[in-house]
mmCIF file of C-alpha atoms and ligand atoms in Angstrom:
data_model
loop_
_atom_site.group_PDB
_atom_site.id
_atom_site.type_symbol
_atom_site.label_atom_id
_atom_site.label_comp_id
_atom_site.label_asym_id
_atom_site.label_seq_id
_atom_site.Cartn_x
_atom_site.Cartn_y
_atom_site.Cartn_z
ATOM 1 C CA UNK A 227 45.967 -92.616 41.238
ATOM 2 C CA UNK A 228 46.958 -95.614 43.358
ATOM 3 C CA UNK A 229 45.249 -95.466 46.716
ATOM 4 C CA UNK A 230 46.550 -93.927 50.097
ATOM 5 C CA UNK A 231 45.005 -94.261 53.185
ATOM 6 C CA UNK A 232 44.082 -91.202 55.457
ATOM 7 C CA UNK A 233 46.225 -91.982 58.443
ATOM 8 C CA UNK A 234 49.333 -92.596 56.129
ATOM 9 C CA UNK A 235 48.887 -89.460 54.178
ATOM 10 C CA UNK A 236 48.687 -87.630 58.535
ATOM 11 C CA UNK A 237 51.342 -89.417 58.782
ATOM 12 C CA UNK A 238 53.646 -88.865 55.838
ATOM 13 C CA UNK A 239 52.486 -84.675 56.515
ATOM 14 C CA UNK A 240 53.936 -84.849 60.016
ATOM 15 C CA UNK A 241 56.939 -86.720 58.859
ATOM 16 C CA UNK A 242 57.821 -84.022 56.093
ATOM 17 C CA UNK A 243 56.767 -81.184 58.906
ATOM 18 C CA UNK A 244 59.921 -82.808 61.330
ATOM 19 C CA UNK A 245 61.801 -82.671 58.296
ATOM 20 C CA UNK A 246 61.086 -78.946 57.548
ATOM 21 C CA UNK A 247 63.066 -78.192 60.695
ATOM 22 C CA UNK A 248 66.247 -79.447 59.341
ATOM 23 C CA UNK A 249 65.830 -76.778 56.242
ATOM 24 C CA UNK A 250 69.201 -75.048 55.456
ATOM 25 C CA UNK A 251 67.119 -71.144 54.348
ATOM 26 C CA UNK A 252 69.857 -68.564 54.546
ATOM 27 C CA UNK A 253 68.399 -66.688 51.467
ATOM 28 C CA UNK A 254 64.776 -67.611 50.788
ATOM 29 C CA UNK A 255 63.998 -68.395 54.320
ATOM 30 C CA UNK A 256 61.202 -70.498 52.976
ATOM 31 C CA UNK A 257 61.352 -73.836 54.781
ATOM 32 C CA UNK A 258 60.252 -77.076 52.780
ATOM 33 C CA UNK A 259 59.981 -81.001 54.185
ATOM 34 C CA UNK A 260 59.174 -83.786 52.115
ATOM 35 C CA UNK A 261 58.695 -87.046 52.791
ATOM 36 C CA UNK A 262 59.291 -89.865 50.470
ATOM 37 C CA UNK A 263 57.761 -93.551 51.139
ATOM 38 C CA UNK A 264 59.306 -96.141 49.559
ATOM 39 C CA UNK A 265 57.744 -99.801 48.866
ATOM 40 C CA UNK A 266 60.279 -101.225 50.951
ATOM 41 C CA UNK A 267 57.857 -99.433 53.899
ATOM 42 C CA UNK A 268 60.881 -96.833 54.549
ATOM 43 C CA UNK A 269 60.799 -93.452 55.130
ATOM 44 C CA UNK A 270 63.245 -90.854 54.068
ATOM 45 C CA UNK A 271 62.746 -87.218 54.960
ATOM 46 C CA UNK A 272 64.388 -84.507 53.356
ATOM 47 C CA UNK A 273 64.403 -80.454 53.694
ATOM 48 C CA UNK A 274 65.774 -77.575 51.026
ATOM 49 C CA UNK A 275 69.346 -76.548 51.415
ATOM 50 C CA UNK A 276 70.655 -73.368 49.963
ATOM 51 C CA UNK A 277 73.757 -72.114 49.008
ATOM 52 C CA UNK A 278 75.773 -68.733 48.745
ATOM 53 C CA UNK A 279 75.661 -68.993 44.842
ATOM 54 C CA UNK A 280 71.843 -69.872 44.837
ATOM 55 C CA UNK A 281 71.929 -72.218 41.881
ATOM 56 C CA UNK A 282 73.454 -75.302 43.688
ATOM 57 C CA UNK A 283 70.351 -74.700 46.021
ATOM 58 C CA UNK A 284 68.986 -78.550 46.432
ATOM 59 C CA UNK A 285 65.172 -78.818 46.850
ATOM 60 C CA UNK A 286 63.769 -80.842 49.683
ATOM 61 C CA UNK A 287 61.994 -83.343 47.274
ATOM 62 C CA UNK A 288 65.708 -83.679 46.122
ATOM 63 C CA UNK A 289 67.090 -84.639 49.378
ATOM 64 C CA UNK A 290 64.514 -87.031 50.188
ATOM 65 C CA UNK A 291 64.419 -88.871 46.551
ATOM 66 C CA UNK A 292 68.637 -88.350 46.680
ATOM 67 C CA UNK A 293 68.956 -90.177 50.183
ATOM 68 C CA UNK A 294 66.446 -92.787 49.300
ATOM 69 C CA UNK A 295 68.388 -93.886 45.796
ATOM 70 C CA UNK A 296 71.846 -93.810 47.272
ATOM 71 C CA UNK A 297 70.072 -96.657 50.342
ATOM 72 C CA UNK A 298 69.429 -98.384 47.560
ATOM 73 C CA UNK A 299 65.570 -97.928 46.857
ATOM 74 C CA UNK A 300 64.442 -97.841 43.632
ATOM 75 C CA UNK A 301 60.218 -97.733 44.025
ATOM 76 C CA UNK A 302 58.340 -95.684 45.654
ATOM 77 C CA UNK A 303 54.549 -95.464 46.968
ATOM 78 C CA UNK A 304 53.807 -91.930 47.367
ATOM 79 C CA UNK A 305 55.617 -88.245 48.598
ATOM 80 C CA UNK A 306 54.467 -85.679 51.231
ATOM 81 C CA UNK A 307 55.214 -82.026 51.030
ATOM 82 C CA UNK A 308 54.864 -79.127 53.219
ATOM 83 C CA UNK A 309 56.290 -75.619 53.644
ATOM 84 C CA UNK A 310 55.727 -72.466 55.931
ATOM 85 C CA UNK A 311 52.966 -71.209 52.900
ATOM 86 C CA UNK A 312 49.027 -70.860 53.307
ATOM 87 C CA UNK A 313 48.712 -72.325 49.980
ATOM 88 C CA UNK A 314 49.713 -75.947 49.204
ATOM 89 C CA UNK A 315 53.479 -76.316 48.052
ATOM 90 C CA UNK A 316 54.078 -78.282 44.747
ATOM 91 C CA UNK A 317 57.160 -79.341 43.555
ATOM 92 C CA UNK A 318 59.243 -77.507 41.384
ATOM 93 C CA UNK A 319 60.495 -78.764 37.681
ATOM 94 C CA UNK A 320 63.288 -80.159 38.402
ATOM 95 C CA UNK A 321 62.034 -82.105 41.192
ATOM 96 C CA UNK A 322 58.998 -82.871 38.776
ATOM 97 C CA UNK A 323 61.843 -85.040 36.523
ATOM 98 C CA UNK A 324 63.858 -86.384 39.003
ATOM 99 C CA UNK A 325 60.412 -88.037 41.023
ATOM 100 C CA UNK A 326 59.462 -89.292 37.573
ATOM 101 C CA UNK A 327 62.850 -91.131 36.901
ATOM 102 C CA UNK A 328 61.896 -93.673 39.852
ATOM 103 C CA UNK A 329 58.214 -93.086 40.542
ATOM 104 C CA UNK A 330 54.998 -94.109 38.520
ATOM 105 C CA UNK A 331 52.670 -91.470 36.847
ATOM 106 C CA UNK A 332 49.967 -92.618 39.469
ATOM 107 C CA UNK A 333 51.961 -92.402 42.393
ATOM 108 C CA UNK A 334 50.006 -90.112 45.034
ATOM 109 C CA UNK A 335 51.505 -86.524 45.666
ATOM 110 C CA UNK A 336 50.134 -85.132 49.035
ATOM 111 C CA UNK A 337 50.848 -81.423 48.842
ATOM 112 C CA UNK A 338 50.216 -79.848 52.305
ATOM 113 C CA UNK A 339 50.059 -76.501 53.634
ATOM 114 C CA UNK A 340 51.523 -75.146 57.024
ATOM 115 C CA UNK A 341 48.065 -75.938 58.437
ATOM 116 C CA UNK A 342 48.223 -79.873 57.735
ATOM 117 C CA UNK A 343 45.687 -79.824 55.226
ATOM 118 C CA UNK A 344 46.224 -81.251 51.819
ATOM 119 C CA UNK A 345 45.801 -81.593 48.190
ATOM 120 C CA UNK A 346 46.175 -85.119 46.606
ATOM 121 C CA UNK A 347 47.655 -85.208 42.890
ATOM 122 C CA UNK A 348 49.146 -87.371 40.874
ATOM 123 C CA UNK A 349 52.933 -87.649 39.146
ATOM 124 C CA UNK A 350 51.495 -87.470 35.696
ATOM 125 C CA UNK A 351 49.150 -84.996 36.795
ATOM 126 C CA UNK A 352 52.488 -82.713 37.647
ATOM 127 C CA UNK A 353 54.321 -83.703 34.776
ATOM 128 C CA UNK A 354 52.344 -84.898 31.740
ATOM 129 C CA UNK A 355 54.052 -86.385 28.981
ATOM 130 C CA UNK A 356 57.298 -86.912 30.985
ATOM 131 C CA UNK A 357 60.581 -87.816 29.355
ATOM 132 C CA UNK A 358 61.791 -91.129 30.783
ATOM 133 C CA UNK A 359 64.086 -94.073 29.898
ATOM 134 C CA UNK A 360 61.173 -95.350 27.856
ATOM 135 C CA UNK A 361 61.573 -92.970 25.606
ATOM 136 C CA UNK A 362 65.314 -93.715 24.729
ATOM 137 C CA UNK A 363 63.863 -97.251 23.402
HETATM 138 N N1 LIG B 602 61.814 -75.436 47.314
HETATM 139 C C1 LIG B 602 61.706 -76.732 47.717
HETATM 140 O O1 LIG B 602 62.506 -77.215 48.535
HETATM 141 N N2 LIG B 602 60.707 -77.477 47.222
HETATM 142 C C2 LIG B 602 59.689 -77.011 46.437
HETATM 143 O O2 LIG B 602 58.786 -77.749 46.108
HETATM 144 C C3 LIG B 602 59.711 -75.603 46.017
HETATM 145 C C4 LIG B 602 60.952 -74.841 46.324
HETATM 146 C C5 LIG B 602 62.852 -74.591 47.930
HETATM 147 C C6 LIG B 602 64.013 -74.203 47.081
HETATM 148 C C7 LIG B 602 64.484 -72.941 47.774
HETATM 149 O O3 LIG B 602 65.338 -73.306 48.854
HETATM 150 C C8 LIG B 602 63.228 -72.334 48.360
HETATM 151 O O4 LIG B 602 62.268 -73.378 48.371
HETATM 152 C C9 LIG B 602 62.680 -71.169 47.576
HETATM 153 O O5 LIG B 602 62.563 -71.478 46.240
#
């Protein structure tokens, strides 16, 4: 796993915990920030939004990753994420695939809980044996 260095994983965790106020929770009421650095040195925050017909519900890894591609950024160091939960928030699936589309399979994955602390893991470790463009060769 490429390296990360303890005051910019605190700070990438208090960056996704701002961004957990912006969450849109009607239904679930389960708040989720993330925060996604990319190489550029940028930060882009993003938070869950839900919706009336639940499927079009976007995940705040989503947002983040969504924001970050439309600004034009294309690599990306490493992703916080933190929720209201005791236990450490991972991403789902779908959010699994679209990360892997733009980041490596070392790129760091700091999965906080509401306290602040964390769990480092890697992309690949998520999502082994990912489908990418590679594999279209
Ligand atoms: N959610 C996220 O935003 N990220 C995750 O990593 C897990 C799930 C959201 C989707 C939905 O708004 C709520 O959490 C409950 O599933």
């Amino acid at each position: 796993m490429k390296e990360l260095n303890r005051f910019e994983i605190a700070k990438m965790i208090a960056l996704a915990a701002e961004a957990r106020e912006r969450a849109y929770v009607e239904y679930s009421h389960f708040r989720v920030g993330a925060c996604l650095k990319a190489q550029s040195g940028a930060y882009y925050l993003g938070c869950n939004i839900e919706n009336a017909s639940y499927t079009p519900t976007v995940c705040a890894e989503r947002t983040a990753m969504f924001k970050a591609v439309y600004e034009g950024e294309r690599k990306f160091e490493a992703i916080a994420i933190i929720s209201d939960s005791a236990n450490y928030t991972a991403p789902c699936g779908v959010c699994r695939q679209v990360l892997s589309e733009f980041c490596e399979a070392d790129m760091p994955v700091i999965l906080a809980n509401k306290e602040g602390e964390y769990k480092l893991v890697s992309l690949g470790e998520l999502l082994p044996l990912a489908f990418t463009k590679e594999d279209m060769e």
